[in-house]
mmCIF file of C-alpha atoms in Angstrom:
data_model
loop_
_atom_site.group_PDB
_atom_site.id
_atom_site.type_symbol
_atom_site.label_atom_id
_atom_site.label_comp_id
_atom_site.label_asym_id
_atom_site.label_seq_id
_atom_site.Cartn_x
_atom_site.Cartn_y
_atom_site.Cartn_z
ATOM 1 C CA UNK A 14 0.000 0.000 0.000
ATOM 2 C CA UNK A 15 1.641 3.337 -0.996
ATOM 3 C CA UNK A 16 2.194 5.974 1.660
ATOM 4 C CA UNK A 17 -0.096 9.001 1.851
ATOM 5 C CA UNK A 18 2.860 11.181 0.858
ATOM 6 C CA UNK A 19 3.444 9.130 -2.276
ATOM 7 C CA UNK A 20 -0.226 9.157 -3.152
ATOM 8 C CA UNK A 21 -0.482 12.922 -2.948
ATOM 9 C CA UNK A 22 2.710 13.410 -4.953
ATOM 10 C CA UNK A 23 1.260 11.139 -7.623
ATOM 11 C CA UNK A 24 -1.631 13.495 -8.265
ATOM 12 C CA UNK A 25 -1.161 15.322 -11.578
ATOM 13 C CA UNK A 26 -0.746 19.066 -11.361
ATOM 14 C CA UNK A 27 -3.874 19.922 -13.310
ATOM 15 C CA UNK A 28 -5.838 23.168 -13.462
ATOM 16 C CA UNK A 29 -9.525 22.458 -12.850
ATOM 17 C CA UNK A 30 -12.495 23.939 -14.707
ATOM 18 C CA UNK A 31 -14.833 26.170 -12.690
ATOM 19 C CA UNK A 32 -18.361 27.578 -12.646
ATOM 20 C CA UNK A 33 -20.181 29.983 -10.313
ATOM 21 C CA UNK A 34 -21.445 29.190 -6.774
ATOM 22 C CA UNK A 35 -22.722 31.426 -3.934
ATOM 23 C CA UNK A 36 -19.383 32.131 -2.242
ATOM 24 C CA UNK A 37 -16.632 30.918 -4.548
ATOM 25 C CA UNK A 38 -16.599 29.347 -7.979
ATOM 26 C CA UNK A 39 -17.033 25.592 -7.850
ATOM 27 C CA UNK A 40 -14.372 23.136 -8.919
ATOM 28 C CA UNK A 41 -14.185 20.545 -11.603
ATOM 29 C CA UNK A 42 -14.026 16.870 -10.544
ATOM 30 C CA UNK A 43 -11.260 15.763 -8.231
ATOM 31 C CA UNK A 44 -8.553 13.699 -9.876
ATOM 32 C CA UNK A 45 -8.536 9.976 -9.131
ATOM 33 C CA UNK A 46 -5.782 8.734 -11.413
ATOM 34 C CA UNK A 47 -3.565 7.858 -8.444
ATOM 35 C CA UNK A 48 -6.078 5.289 -7.237
ATOM 36 C CA UNK A 49 -7.573 7.534 -4.558
ATOM 37 C CA UNK A 50 -11.353 7.822 -4.680
ATOM 38 C CA UNK A 51 -12.932 11.110 -5.739
ATOM 39 C CA UNK A 52 -15.025 11.357 -2.603
ATOM 40 C CA UNK A 53 -12.200 12.005 -0.142
ATOM 41 C CA UNK A 54 -9.962 14.509 -1.905
ATOM 42 C CA UNK A 55 -10.386 18.267 -1.830
ATOM 43 C CA UNK A 56 -10.569 20.004 -5.170
ATOM 44 C CA UNK A 57 -7.865 22.452 -6.104
ATOM 45 C CA UNK A 58 -8.764 25.795 -7.679
ATOM 46 C CA UNK A 59 -7.976 26.960 -11.168
ATOM 47 C CA UNK A 60 -5.885 29.831 -9.776
ATOM 48 C CA UNK A 61 -3.155 27.235 -9.213
ATOM 49 C CA UNK A 62 -2.316 28.088 -12.809
ATOM 50 C CA UNK A 63 1.032 27.307 -14.479
ATOM 51 C CA UNK A 64 2.601 30.111 -12.446
ATOM 52 C CA UNK A 65 1.782 28.375 -9.137
ATOM 53 C CA UNK A 66 2.475 24.688 -9.675
ATOM 54 C CA UNK A 67 5.061 24.718 -6.899
ATOM 55 C CA UNK A 68 2.427 26.006 -4.489
ATOM 56 C CA UNK A 69 -0.040 23.395 -5.735
ATOM 57 C CA UNK A 70 2.438 20.632 -4.953
ATOM 58 C CA UNK A 71 3.030 22.240 -1.550
ATOM 59 C CA UNK A 72 -0.650 22.354 -0.618
ATOM 60 C CA UNK A 73 -1.265 18.790 -1.808
ATOM 61 C CA UNK A 74 1.525 17.662 0.469
ATOM 62 C CA UNK A 75 0.074 19.893 3.186
ATOM 63 C CA UNK A 76 -3.248 18.092 2.847
ATOM 64 C CA UNK A 77 -1.466 14.753 3.274
ATOM 65 C CA UNK A 78 0.343 16.175 6.305
ATOM 66 C CA UNK A 79 -2.939 17.292 7.885
ATOM 67 C CA UNK A 80 -4.295 13.750 7.616
ATOM 68 C CA UNK A 81 -0.998 12.438 9.001
ATOM 69 C CA UNK A 82 -1.243 14.803 11.986
ATOM 70 C CA UNK A 83 -4.720 13.471 12.757
ATOM 71 C CA UNK A 84 -3.513 9.911 12.284
ATOM 72 C CA UNK A 85 -0.638 10.471 14.725
ATOM 73 C CA UNK A 86 -2.948 11.881 17.401
ATOM 74 C CA UNK A 87 -5.211 8.854 17.098
ATOM 75 C CA UNK A 88 -2.612 6.100 16.788
ATOM 76 C CA UNK A 89 -0.550 7.336 19.728
ATOM 77 C CA UNK A 90 -3.729 7.778 21.807
ATOM 78 C CA UNK A 91 -2.469 11.271 22.511
ATOM 79 C CA UNK A 92 -5.657 12.418 24.245
ATOM 80 C CA UNK A 93 -4.578 10.238 27.188
ATOM 81 C CA UNK A 94 -1.020 11.568 27.205
ATOM 82 C CA UNK A 95 0.739 14.500 28.876
ATOM 83 C CA UNK A 96 0.785 16.734 25.781
ATOM 84 C CA UNK A 97 -3.020 16.844 25.774
ATOM 85 C CA UNK A 98 -3.050 18.468 29.200
ATOM 86 C CA UNK A 99 -1.109 21.472 27.875
ATOM 87 C CA UNK A 100 -3.814 22.400 25.404
ATOM 88 C CA UNK A 101 -7.118 20.914 26.606
ATOM 89 C CA UNK A 102 -9.100 20.041 29.709
ATOM 90 C CA UNK A 103 -9.840 16.456 30.735
ATOM 91 C CA UNK A 104 -13.486 17.028 29.882
ATOM 92 C CA UNK A 105 -12.453 17.781 26.269
ATOM 93 C CA UNK A 106 -11.091 14.308 25.501
ATOM 94 C CA UNK A 107 -14.079 12.884 23.663
ATOM 95 C CA UNK A 108 -14.592 16.044 21.599
ATOM 96 C CA UNK A 109 -10.934 16.404 20.609
ATOM 97 C CA UNK A 110 -10.627 12.760 19.660
ATOM 98 C CA UNK A 111 -13.854 13.057 17.690
ATOM 99 C CA UNK A 112 -12.552 16.041 15.699
ATOM 100 C CA UNK A 113 -9.366 14.230 14.722
ATOM 101 C CA UNK A 114 -11.349 11.100 13.835
ATOM 102 C CA UNK A 115 -13.558 13.242 11.627
ATOM 103 C CA UNK A 116 -10.492 14.600 9.795
ATOM 104 C CA UNK A 117 -8.856 11.183 9.471
ATOM 105 C CA UNK A 118 -11.975 9.405 8.262
ATOM 106 C CA UNK A 119 -13.086 5.855 8.912
ATOM 107 C CA UNK A 120 -9.765 4.320 7.845
ATOM 108 C CA UNK A 121 -11.082 2.827 4.621
ATOM 109 C CA UNK A 122 -10.351 5.983 2.631
ATOM 110 C CA UNK A 123 -7.816 8.796 2.588
ATOM 111 C CA UNK A 124 -9.285 11.361 4.969
ATOM 112 C CA UNK A 125 -12.908 12.183 5.625
ATOM 113 C CA UNK A 126 -15.484 11.422 2.977
ATOM 114 C CA UNK A 127 -16.552 15.065 3.379
ATOM 115 C CA UNK A 128 -13.410 16.356 1.680
ATOM 116 C CA UNK A 129 -15.036 16.147 -1.750
ATOM 117 C CA UNK A 130 -17.062 19.181 -0.592
ATOM 118 C CA UNK A 131 -13.914 21.191 0.166
ATOM 119 C CA UNK A 132 -12.091 23.500 -2.209
ATOM 120 C CA UNK A 133 -8.588 24.866 -1.725
ATOM 121 C CA UNK A 134 -7.522 28.016 -3.562
ATOM 122 C CA UNK A 135 -4.211 29.782 -4.107
ATOM 123 C CA UNK A 136 -5.390 33.299 -3.297
ATOM 124 C CA UNK A 137 -8.415 35.538 -2.725
ATOM 125 C CA UNK A 138 -11.626 35.323 -4.693
ATOM 126 C CA UNK A 139 -13.447 38.574 -5.463
ATOM 127 C CA UNK A 140 -16.591 37.741 -3.478
ATOM 128 C CA UNK A 141 -14.847 36.470 -0.352
ATOM 129 C CA UNK A 142 -15.679 38.393 2.846
ATOM 130 C CA UNK A 143 -12.126 37.690 4.050
ATOM 131 C CA UNK A 144 -8.878 38.559 2.308
ATOM 132 C CA UNK A 145 -5.170 37.757 2.306
ATOM 133 C CA UNK A 146 -4.591 41.456 1.687
ATOM 134 C CA UNK A 147 -6.169 42.530 4.978
ATOM 135 C CA UNK A 148 -4.784 42.162 8.456
ATOM 136 C CA UNK A 149 -6.827 40.626 11.249
ATOM 137 C CA UNK A 150 -6.157 41.539 14.869
ATOM 138 C CA UNK A 151 -3.379 43.661 13.360
ATOM 139 C CA UNK A 152 -1.640 40.548 12.038
ATOM 140 C CA UNK A 153 -0.898 38.980 8.691
ATOM 141 C CA UNK A 154 -3.364 36.306 7.517
ATOM 142 C CA UNK A 155 -1.882 32.909 6.624
ATOM 143 C CA UNK A 156 -5.117 31.267 5.497
ATOM 144 C CA UNK A 157 -8.865 31.402 5.971
ATOM 145 C CA UNK A 158 -11.984 29.298 5.515
ATOM 146 C CA UNK A 159 -15.401 30.353 4.243
ATOM 147 C CA UNK A 160 -18.492 28.182 4.542
ATOM 148 C CA UNK A 161 -20.571 28.168 1.390
ATOM 149 C CA UNK A 162 -23.818 30.125 1.613
ATOM 150 C CA UNK A 163 -25.871 27.118 0.505
ATOM 151 C CA UNK A 164 -25.020 23.502 1.154
ATOM 152 C CA UNK A 165 -22.358 22.296 3.557
ATOM 153 C CA UNK A 166 -19.227 22.789 1.470
ATOM 154 C CA UNK A 167 -16.373 25.108 2.341
ATOM 155 C CA UNK A 168 -13.507 26.868 0.625
ATOM 156 C CA UNK A 169 -10.032 27.329 2.078
ATOM 157 C CA UNK A 170 -7.658 29.968 0.772
ATOM 158 C CA UNK A 171 -3.968 29.594 1.559
ATOM 159 C CA UNK A 172 -2.496 33.092 1.392
ATOM 160 C CA UNK A 173 0.879 33.576 -0.329
ATOM 161 C CA UNK A 174 2.719 33.771 3.007
ATOM 162 C CA UNK A 175 1.214 30.380 3.919
ATOM 163 C CA UNK A 176 3.278 28.641 1.250
ATOM 164 C CA UNK A 177 6.451 29.594 3.093
ATOM 165 C CA UNK A 178 5.451 27.125 5.790
ATOM 166 C CA UNK A 179 7.225 23.792 5.276
ATOM 167 C CA UNK A 180 5.985 20.267 4.898
ATOM 168 C CA UNK A 181 6.378 18.121 7.991
ATOM 169 C CA UNK A 182 8.947 15.889 6.337
ATOM 170 C CA UNK A 183 11.155 18.920 5.658
ATOM 171 C CA UNK A 184 11.420 19.964 9.324
ATOM 172 C CA UNK A 185 14.489 18.455 10.949
ATOM 173 C CA UNK A 186 14.410 17.369 14.597
ATOM 174 C CA UNK A 187 17.622 19.294 15.211
ATOM 175 C CA UNK A 188 15.963 22.508 14.043
ATOM 176 C CA UNK A 189 13.068 22.053 16.451
ATOM 177 C CA UNK A 190 15.506 21.550 19.365
ATOM 178 C CA UNK A 191 14.053 21.054 22.855
ATOM 179 C CA UNK A 192 11.138 23.491 23.145
ATOM 180 C CA UNK A 193 7.748 23.811 21.484
ATOM 181 C CA UNK A 194 8.180 26.680 19.041
ATOM 182 C CA UNK A 195 7.341 28.174 15.682
ATOM 183 C CA UNK A 196 9.875 25.756 14.187
ATOM 184 C CA UNK A 197 7.108 23.137 14.408
ATOM 185 C CA UNK A 198 4.795 25.245 12.243
ATOM 186 C CA UNK A 199 3.793 23.535 9.019
ATOM 187 C CA UNK A 200 1.378 23.929 6.146
ATOM 188 C CA UNK A 201 -0.295 20.742 7.386
ATOM 189 C CA UNK A 202 -0.844 22.399 10.754
ATOM 190 C CA UNK A 203 -2.414 25.401 9.037
ATOM 191 C CA UNK A 204 -4.859 23.067 7.303
ATOM 192 C CA UNK A 205 -5.692 21.221 10.538
ATOM 193 C CA UNK A 206 -6.638 24.612 12.011
ATOM 194 C CA UNK A 207 -8.877 25.328 9.014
ATOM 195 C CA UNK A 208 -10.479 21.876 9.019
ATOM 196 C CA UNK A 209 -11.579 22.330 12.639
ATOM 197 C CA UNK A 210 -13.542 25.438 11.584
ATOM 198 C CA UNK A 211 -15.552 23.455 9.025
ATOM 199 C CA UNK A 212 -18.862 22.703 10.717
ATOM 200 C CA UNK A 213 -19.760 19.682 8.586
ATOM 201 C CA UNK A 214 -16.485 18.049 9.643
ATOM 202 C CA UNK A 215 -16.130 19.020 13.307
ATOM 203 C CA UNK A 216 -19.653 19.928 14.402
ATOM 204 C CA UNK A 217 -20.820 16.507 15.530
ATOM 205 C CA UNK A 218 -17.769 16.032 17.776
ATOM 206 C CA UNK A 219 -18.507 19.289 19.620
ATOM 207 C CA UNK A 220 -22.261 18.722 19.905
ATOM 208 C CA UNK A 221 -23.269 21.029 17.082
ATOM 209 C CA UNK A 222 -21.230 23.978 18.303
ATOM 210 C CA UNK A 223 -18.607 25.751 16.185
ATOM 211 C CA UNK A 224 -14.849 25.712 16.631
ATOM 212 C CA UNK A 225 -13.764 29.323 16.224
ATOM 213 C CA UNK A 226 -10.858 31.726 16.785
ATOM 214 C CA UNK A 227 -10.786 33.459 20.155
ATOM 215 C CA UNK A 228 -8.781 36.520 19.221
ATOM 216 C CA UNK A 229 -5.152 36.958 20.206
ATOM 217 C CA UNK A 230 -5.600 34.907 23.364
ATOM 218 C CA UNK A 231 -6.376 31.812 21.283
ATOM 219 C CA UNK A 232 -3.358 31.879 18.954
ATOM 220 C CA UNK A 233 0.073 30.364 19.433
ATOM 221 C CA UNK A 234 1.419 27.747 21.838
ATOM 222 C CA UNK A 235 1.841 29.953 24.921
ATOM 223 C CA UNK A 236 -1.540 31.611 24.457
ATOM 224 C CA UNK A 237 -3.271 28.263 23.991
ATOM 225 C CA UNK A 238 -1.727 27.043 27.276
ATOM 226 C CA UNK A 239 -3.104 30.121 29.049
ATOM 227 C CA UNK A 240 -6.453 29.847 27.265
ATOM 228 C CA UNK A 241 -6.865 26.259 28.477
ATOM 229 C CA UNK A 242 -6.238 27.264 32.089
ATOM 230 C CA UNK A 243 -8.951 29.919 32.196
ATOM 231 C CA UNK A 244 -11.938 28.493 34.066
ATOM 232 C CA UNK A 245 -14.604 29.808 31.709
ATOM 233 C CA UNK A 246 -12.821 28.974 28.440
ATOM 234 C CA UNK A 247 -13.569 25.956 26.248
ATOM 235 C CA UNK A 248 -10.348 24.983 24.464
ATOM 236 C CA UNK A 249 -12.203 22.282 22.509
ATOM 237 C CA UNK A 250 -13.814 25.220 20.674
ATOM 238 C CA UNK A 251 -10.521 26.996 19.891
ATOM 239 C CA UNK A 252 -9.072 26.078 16.485
ATOM 240 C CA UNK A 253 -5.408 26.837 17.139
ATOM 241 C CA UNK A 254 -5.357 24.540 20.167
ATOM 242 C CA UNK A 255 -5.823 21.612 17.770
ATOM 243 C CA UNK A 256 -2.988 22.770 15.531
ATOM 244 C CA UNK A 257 -0.395 23.112 18.292
ATOM 245 C CA UNK A 258 -1.491 19.923 20.041
ATOM 246 C CA UNK A 259 -1.209 17.860 16.836
ATOM 247 C CA UNK A 260 2.125 19.361 15.819
ATOM 248 C CA UNK A 261 3.683 18.707 19.230
ATOM 249 C CA UNK A 262 2.368 15.116 19.222
ATOM 250 C CA UNK A 263 3.778 14.545 15.728
ATOM 251 C CA UNK A 264 7.267 15.834 16.571
ATOM 252 C CA UNK A 265 7.364 14.044 19.926
ATOM 253 C CA UNK A 266 6.762 10.794 18.048
ATOM 254 C CA UNK A 267 9.108 11.518 15.141
ATOM 255 C CA UNK A 268 11.976 12.835 17.242
ATOM 256 C CA UNK A 269 11.407 10.480 20.201
ATOM 257 C CA UNK A 270 11.548 13.172 22.842
ATOM 258 C CA UNK A 271 9.459 15.327 25.135
ATOM 259 C CA UNK A 272 9.453 19.076 24.591
ATOM 260 C CA UNK A 273 9.604 21.860 27.112
ATOM 261 C CA UNK A 274 6.640 24.273 27.009
ATOM 262 C CA UNK A 275 6.840 27.128 24.535
ATOM 263 C CA UNK A 276 8.186 30.448 25.758
ATOM 264 C CA UNK A 277 6.746 32.631 22.987
ATOM 265 C CA UNK A 278 4.029 32.646 20.336
ATOM 266 C CA UNK A 279 6.273 32.858 17.274
ATOM 267 C CA UNK A 280 4.487 31.469 14.231
ATOM 268 C CA UNK A 281 7.348 30.274 12.052
ATOM 269 C CA UNK A 282 8.200 32.087 8.805
ATOM 270 C CA UNK A 283 5.705 34.912 9.352
ATOM 271 C CA UNK A 284 6.887 38.148 7.691
ATOM 272 C CA UNK A 285 4.804 40.523 9.804
ATOM 273 C CA UNK A 286 6.542 41.811 12.918
ATOM 274 C CA UNK A 287 3.142 41.889 14.654
ATOM 275 C CA UNK A 288 2.644 38.186 13.939
ATOM 276 C CA UNK A 289 0.407 35.976 11.794
ATOM 277 C CA UNK A 290 -3.029 34.461 12.266
ATOM 278 C CA UNK A 291 -5.197 31.816 10.628
ATOM 279 C CA UNK A 292 -8.883 32.657 10.165
#
């Protein structure tokens, strides 16, 4: 059975045809020439034109990484481990595990069967209420998700700065060193954050509620530690908590070590001195 990395790399770099929908243009059919079924792959937008094939390869690998992050959380039973306690409360275990199971799928396919309703675009669309060209909370936007106005699909836009974030396999254990940090930041982690926002994917695990962004206090490893420890906060409903939890679990397993808690909220290769956020 080929690895998920090999399967994603095998996907041809094709530009898809499009037509109009309420929020973004729709996509043409997902490619299945690699042997993956159509139902569990996102569709990649036509703005990954011949000028952005490198970014298309990057985001396809990022999608594989996001599934791998979920897989690692589940296979290591991380919700019962010490890393979980940094980001979530004991009462969050069932919800957090449910969200990662929803991303991973039932194991018979590559990722959730819902991913055929997801589109991933290179950059802004004209009718999007959010934009890569705007700041949010005074910070640069790495990516954002919009739910479609009708139906239960969603569209993710990875902003140009987001493609500077590496694939998991390209992050060396020696670079990460001994502390949770922005060196763990990956394009797969960005997508995990976005997938938690998607109500059709995560909603059942959190009893029909929505996983959202809680302003500056909900972003980054240090802030997510603090957020978890506030009595009235619900970290299971904070998207970035899932990203940092999964990334730390993945590197702890890969590098066979435990990491000291983060000391800052650095977000990796962010170019904005004020920091970066994911919407």
